[in-house]
Short mmCIF file of C-alpha atoms (C1' of nucleotides) in Angstrom, two decimals:
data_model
loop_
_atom_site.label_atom_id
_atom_site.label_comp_id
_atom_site.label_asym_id
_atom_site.label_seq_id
_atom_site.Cartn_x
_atom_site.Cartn_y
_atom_site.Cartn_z
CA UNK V 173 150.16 96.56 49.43
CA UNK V 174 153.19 94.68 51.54
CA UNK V 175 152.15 94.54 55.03
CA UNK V 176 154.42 96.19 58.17
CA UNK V 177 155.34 92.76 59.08
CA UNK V 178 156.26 91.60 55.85
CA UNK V 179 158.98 94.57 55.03
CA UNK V 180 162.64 93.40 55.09
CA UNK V 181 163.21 96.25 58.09
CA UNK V 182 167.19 95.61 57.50
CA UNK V 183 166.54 97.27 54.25
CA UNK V 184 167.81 101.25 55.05
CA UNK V 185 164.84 102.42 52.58
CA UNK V 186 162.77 100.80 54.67
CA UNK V 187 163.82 102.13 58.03
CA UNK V 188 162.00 105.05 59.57
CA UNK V 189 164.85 106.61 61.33
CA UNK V 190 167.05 106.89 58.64
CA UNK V 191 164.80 109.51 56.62
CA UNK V 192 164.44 111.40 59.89
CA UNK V 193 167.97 111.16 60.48
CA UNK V 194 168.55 112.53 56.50
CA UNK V 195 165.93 114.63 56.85
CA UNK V 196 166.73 116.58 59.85
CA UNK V 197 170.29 117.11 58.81
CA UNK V 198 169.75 118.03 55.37
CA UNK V 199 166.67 120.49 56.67
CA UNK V 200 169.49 121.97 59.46
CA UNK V 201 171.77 122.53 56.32
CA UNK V 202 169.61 124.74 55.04
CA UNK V 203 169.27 126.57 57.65
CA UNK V 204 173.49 127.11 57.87
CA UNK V 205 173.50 129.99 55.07
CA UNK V 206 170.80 132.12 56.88
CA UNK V 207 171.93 131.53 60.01
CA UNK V 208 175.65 132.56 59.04
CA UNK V 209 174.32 136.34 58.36
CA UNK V 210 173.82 136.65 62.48
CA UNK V 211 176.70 134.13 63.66
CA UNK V 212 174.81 130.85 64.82
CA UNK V 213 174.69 127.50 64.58
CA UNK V 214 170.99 125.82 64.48
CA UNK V 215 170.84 124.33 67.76
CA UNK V 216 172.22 127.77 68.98
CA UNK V 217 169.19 129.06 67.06
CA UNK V 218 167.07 126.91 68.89
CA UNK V 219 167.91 128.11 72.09
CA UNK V 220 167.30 131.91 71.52
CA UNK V 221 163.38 130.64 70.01
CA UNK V 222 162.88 129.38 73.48
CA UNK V 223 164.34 132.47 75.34
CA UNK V 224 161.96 134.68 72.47
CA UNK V 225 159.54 132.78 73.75
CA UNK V 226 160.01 133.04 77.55
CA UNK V 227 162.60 135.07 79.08
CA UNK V 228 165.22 134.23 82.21
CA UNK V 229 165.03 130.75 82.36
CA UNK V 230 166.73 127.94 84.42
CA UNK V 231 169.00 125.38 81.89
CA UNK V 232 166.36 122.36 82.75
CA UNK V 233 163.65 124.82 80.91
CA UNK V 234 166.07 124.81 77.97
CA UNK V 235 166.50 120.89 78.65
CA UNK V 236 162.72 119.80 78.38
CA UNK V 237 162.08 122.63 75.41
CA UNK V 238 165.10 121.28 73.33
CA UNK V 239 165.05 117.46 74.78
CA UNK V 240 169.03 117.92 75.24
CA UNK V 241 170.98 117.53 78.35
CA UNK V 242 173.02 119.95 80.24
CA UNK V 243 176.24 118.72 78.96
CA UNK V 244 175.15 119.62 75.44
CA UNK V 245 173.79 122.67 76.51
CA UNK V 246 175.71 124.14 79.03
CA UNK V 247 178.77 124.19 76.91
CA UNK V 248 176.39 125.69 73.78
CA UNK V 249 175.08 128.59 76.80
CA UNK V 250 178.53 129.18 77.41
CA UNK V 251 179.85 130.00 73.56
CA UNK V 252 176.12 132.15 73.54
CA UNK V 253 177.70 133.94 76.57
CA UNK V 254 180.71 134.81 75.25
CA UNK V 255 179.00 136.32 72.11
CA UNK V 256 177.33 138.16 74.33
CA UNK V 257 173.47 136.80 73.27
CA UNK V 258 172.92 135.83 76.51
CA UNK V 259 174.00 135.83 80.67
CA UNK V 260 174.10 133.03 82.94
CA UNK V 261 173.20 134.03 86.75
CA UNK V 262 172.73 131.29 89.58
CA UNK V 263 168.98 131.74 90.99
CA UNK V 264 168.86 132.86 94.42
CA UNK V 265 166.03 131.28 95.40
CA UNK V 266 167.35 127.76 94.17
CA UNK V 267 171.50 127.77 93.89
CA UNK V 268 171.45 125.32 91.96
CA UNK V 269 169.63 126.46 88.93
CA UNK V 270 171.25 128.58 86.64
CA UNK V 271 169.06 131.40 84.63
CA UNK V 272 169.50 131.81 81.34
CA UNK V 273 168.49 135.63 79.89
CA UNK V 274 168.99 137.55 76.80
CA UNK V 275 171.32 140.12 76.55
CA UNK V 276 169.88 143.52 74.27
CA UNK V 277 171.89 142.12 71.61
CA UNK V 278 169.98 138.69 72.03
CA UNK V 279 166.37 140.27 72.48
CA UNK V 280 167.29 142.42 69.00
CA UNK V 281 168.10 139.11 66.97
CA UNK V 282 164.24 138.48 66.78
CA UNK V 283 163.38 141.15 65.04
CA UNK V 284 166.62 141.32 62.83
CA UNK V 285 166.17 137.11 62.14
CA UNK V 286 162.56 137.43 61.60
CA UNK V 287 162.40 136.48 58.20
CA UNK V 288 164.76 133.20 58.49
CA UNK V 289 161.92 130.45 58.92
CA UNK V 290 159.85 132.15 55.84
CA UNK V 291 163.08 131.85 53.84
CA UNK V 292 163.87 128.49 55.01
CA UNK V 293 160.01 127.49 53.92
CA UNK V 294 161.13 128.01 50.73
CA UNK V 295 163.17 125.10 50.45
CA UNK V 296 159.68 122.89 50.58
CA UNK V 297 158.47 124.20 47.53
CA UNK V 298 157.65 120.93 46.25
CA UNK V 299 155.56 119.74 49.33
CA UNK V 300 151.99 121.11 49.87
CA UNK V 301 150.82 123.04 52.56
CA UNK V 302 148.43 119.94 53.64
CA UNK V 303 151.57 117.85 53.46
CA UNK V 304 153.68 119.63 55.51
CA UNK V 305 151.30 119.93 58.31
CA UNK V 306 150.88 116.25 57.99
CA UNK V 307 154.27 115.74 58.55
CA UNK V 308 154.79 118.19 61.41
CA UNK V 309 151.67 116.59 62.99
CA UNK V 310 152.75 113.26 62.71
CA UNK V 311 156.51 114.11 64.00
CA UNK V 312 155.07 115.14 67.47
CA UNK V 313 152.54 112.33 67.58
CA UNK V 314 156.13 110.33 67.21
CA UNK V 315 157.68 112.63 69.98
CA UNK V 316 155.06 112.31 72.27
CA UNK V 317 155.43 108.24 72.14
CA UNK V 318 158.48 108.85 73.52
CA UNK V 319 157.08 111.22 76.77
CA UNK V 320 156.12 108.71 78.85
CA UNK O 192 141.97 126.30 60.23
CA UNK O 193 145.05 128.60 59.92
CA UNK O 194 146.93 129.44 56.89
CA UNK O 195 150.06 128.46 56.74
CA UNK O 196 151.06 131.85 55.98
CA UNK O 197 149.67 133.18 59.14
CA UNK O 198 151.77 131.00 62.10
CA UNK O 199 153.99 132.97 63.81
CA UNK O 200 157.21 130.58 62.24
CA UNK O 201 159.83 132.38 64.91
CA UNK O 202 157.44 129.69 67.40
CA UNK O 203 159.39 126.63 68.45
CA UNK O 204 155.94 124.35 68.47
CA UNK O 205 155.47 125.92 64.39
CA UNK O 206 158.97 124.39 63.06
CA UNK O 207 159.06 121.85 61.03
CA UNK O 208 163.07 121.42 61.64
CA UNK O 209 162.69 121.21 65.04
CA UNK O 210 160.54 118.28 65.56
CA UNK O 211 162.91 116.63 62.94
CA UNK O 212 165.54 117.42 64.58
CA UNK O 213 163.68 115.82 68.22
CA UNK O 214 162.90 113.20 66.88
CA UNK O 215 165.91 112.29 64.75
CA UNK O 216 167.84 112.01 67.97
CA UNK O 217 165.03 110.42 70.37
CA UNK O 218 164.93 107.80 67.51
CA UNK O 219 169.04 107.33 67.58
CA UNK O 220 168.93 107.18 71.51
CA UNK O 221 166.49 104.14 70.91
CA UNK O 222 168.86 102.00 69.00
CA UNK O 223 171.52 102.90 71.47
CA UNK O 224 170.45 100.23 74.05
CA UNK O 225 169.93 97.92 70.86
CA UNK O 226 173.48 98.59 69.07
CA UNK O 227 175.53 98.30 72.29
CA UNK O 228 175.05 94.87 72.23
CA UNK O 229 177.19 94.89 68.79
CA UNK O 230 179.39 97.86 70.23
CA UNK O 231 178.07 99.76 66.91
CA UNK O 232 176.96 103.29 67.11
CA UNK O 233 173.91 104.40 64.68
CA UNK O 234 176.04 105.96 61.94
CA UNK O 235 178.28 102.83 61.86
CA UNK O 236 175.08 100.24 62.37
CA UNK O 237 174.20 102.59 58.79
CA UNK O 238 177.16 101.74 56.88
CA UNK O 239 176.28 98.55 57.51
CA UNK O 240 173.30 98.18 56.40
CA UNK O 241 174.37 99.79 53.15
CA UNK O 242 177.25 96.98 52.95
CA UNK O 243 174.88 94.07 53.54
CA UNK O 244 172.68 95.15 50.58
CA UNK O 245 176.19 95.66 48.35
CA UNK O 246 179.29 94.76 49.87
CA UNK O 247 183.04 96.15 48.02
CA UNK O 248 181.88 99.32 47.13
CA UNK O 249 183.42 103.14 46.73
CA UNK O 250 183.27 105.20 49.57
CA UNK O 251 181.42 107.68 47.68
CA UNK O 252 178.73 105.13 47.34
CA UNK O 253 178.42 105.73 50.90
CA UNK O 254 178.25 108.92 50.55
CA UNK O 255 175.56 108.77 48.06
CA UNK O 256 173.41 106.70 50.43
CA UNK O 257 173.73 107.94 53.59
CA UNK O 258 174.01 111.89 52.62
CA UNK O 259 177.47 112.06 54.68
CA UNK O 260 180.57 113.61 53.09
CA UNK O 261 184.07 112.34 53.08
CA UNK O 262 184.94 114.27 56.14
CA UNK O 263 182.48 112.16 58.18
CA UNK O 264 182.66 108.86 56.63
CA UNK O 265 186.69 108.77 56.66
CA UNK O 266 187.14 108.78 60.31
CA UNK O 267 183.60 106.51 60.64
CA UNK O 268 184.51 103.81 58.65
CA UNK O 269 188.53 103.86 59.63
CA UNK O 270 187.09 102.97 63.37
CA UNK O 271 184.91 100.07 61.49
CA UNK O 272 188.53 98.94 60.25
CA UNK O 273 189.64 99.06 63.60
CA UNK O 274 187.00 97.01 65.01
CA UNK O 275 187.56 94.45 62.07
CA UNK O 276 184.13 95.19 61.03
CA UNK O 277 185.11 96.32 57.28
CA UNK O 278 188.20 96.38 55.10
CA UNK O 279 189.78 99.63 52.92
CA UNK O 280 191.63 98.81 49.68
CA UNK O 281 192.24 101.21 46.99
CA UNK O 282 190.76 100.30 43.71
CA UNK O 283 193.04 98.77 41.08
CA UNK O 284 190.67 100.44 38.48
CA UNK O 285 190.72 104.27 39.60
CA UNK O 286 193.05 104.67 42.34
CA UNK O 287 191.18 107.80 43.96
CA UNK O 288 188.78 105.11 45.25
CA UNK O 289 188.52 103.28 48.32
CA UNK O 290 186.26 100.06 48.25
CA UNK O 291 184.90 99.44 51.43
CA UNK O 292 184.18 95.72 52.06
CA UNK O 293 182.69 93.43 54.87
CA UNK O 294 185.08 91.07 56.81
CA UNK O 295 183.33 87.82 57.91
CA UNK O 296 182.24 89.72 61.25
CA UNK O 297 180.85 92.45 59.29
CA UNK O 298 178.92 89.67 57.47
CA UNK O 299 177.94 87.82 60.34
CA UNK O 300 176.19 90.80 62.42
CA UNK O 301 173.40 90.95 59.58
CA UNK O 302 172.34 87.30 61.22
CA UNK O 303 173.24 88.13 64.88
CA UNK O 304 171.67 91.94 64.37
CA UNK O 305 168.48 90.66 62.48
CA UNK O 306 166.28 91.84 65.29
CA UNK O 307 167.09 94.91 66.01
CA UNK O 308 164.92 96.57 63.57
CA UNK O 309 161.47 95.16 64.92
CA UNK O 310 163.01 95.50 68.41
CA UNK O 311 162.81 99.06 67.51
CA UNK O 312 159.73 99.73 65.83
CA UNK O 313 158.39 98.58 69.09
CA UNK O 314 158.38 101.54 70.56
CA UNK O 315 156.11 103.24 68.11
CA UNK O 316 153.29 101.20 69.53
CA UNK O 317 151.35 104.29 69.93
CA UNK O 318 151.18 105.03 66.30
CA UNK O 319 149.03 102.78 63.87
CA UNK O 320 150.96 101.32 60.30
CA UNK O 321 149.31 103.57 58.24
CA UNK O 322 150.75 106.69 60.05
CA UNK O 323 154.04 105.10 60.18
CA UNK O 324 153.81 104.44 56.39
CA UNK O 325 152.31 108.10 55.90
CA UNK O 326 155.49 109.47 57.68
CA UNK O 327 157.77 107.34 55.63
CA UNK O 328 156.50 108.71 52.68
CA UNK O 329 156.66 112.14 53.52
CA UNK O 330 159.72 112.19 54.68
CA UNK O 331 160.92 110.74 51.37
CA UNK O 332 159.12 113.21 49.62
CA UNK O 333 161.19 115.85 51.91
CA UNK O 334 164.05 114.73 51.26
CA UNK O 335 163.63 114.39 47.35
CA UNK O 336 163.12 118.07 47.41
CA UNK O 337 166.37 118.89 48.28
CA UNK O 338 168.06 116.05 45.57
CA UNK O 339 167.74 118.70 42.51
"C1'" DT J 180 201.86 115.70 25.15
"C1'" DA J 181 201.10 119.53 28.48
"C1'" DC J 182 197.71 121.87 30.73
"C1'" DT J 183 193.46 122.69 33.24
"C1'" DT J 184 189.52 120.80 35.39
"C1'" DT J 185 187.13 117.43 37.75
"C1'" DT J 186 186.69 113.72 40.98
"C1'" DA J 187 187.62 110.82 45.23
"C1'" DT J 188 189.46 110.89 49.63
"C1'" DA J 189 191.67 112.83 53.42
"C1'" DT J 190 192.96 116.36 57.00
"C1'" DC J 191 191.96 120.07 60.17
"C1'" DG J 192 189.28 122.71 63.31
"C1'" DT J 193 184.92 123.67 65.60
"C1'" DG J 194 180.55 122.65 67.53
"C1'" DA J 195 177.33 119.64 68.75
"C1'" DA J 196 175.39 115.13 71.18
"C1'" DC J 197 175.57 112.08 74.77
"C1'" DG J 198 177.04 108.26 78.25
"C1'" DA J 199 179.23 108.26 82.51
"C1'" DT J 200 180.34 110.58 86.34
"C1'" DA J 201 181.16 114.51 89.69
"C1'" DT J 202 179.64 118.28 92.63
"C1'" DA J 203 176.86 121.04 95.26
"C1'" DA J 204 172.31 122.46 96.79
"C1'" DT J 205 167.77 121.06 98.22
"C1'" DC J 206 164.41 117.85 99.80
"C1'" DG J 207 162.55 114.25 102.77
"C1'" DA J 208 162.05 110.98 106.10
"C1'" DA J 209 163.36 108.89 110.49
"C1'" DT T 187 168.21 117.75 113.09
"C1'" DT T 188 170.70 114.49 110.49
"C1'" DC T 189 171.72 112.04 106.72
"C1'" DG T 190 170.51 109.58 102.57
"C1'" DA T 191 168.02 110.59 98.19
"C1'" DT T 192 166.96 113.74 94.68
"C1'" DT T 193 167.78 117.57 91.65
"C1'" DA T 194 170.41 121.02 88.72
"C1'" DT T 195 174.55 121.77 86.49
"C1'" DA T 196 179.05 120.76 85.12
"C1'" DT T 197 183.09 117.99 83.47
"C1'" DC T 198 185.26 114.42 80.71
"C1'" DG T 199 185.91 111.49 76.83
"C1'" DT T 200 184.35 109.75 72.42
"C1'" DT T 201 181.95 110.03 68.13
"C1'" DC T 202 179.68 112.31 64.89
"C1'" DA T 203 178.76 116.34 61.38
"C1'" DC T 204 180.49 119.58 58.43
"C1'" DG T 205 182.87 123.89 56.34
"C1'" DA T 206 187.20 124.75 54.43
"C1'" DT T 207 190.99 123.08 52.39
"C1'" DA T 208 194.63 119.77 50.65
"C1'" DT T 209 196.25 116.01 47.74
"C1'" DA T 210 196.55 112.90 44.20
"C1'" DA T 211 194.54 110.47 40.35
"C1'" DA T 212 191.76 110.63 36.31
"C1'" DA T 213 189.45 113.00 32.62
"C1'" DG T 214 189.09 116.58 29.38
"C1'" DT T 215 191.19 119.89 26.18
"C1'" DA T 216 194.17 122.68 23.33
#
DNA sequence: TACTTTTATATCGTGAACGATATAATCGAA
DNA sequence: TTCGATTATATCGTTCACGATATAAAAGTA
């Protein structure tokens, strides 16, 4: 068995971040046709699991959930606005936070989208359940690395 | 231990995608510092390392590699003309093709670019080579699921 | 050969991502 | 209290990604 230090890393098989990058956009891919049924993009998607999760939240909540900045996300908040999933209020207490809430229409999407991550499971068919909770382990241990 | 079949999926922390997805970009924003000493972005330092393995070839061959379409690669690789990183021709053979091939500084930034590989794995110092191996692996194996 | 189909790129429009920077509110220390 | 530093968003510009579609060449077929 080659040794880490031995691999030609300027091989792409060889890289890790190329698989994640694959991975990740081939996974979000599937994800497009059973998204489409309620209007949203993914990382759209991602943002209402955090609001499902905890409601009225400042952007910066959004920001350490998702790991994206506010000029990725306060444009996405904005197109949520205006498709009426969610409002946008400044916080009194601190102006210069912005809370983010669910509109009815928002809050009803979790019921209605409920079955989306079983479907999207699907596509895994050929992994194990031991596998995939390897892998999902393993991705946060990588994450975390990177929380210093 | 739970089932798999028991997590509440419509949890952020219970996605597979989304740690893909995290990670996937924390990864890219790592090579960023690396790459800017080339003036390459991640997609383009890609197509590059395709081109060092096998130089002149269709840009479908790209596409095969890298999982990117033509409506992505197009644009990408008409900025690596631009930076007299690569050259486009149309094939004498089948003249639907374009053949994508290294100029002399295309060639010469596998030498000067050798190091940025290593200089990246070193910030997955927390995780041991057999986890990084394991998560190779499975992320192969993840992606071969969707290549029917 | 004439036609349809397939294949390889390209174009267009939209929505992320993100570096760099701006703006305004809050905090903190002298 | 005053003013510099920090914090929370927002804006701008560039580069992906990708669905939908267009175009032209090549391959297949009657």
């Amino acid at each position: 068995m080659k040794e880490l230090q031995e691999v030609d890393f300027q091989k792409l098989d060889n890289q890790l971040c190329f698989p994640l990058y694959a991975a990740s956009r081939l996974i979000t891919k599937c994800y497009q046709p059973l998204l489409k049924d309620f209007e949203l993009t993914y990382p759209q998607y991602l943002v209402l699991m955090v609001l499902w999760e905890q409601d009225k939240v400042p952007l910066n909540y959004l920001s350490e959930k998702l790991y994206l900045q506010s000029n990725t996300l306060t444009p996405l908040v904005k197109r949520m606005e205006e498709m009426q999933l969610v409002t946008r209020q400044r916080s009194k207490e601190d102006e210069r936070s912005v809370l983010i809430s669910l509109t009815e229409k928002g809050q009803s999407l979790k019921c209605e989208a409920k079955e989306v991550p079983t479907q999207l499971v699907a596509n895994f068919d050929k992994m194990t359940t031991e596998e995939l909770k390897l892998l999902h382990q393993l991705l946060y241990k990588l994450i975390g690395n990177f929380e210093e």
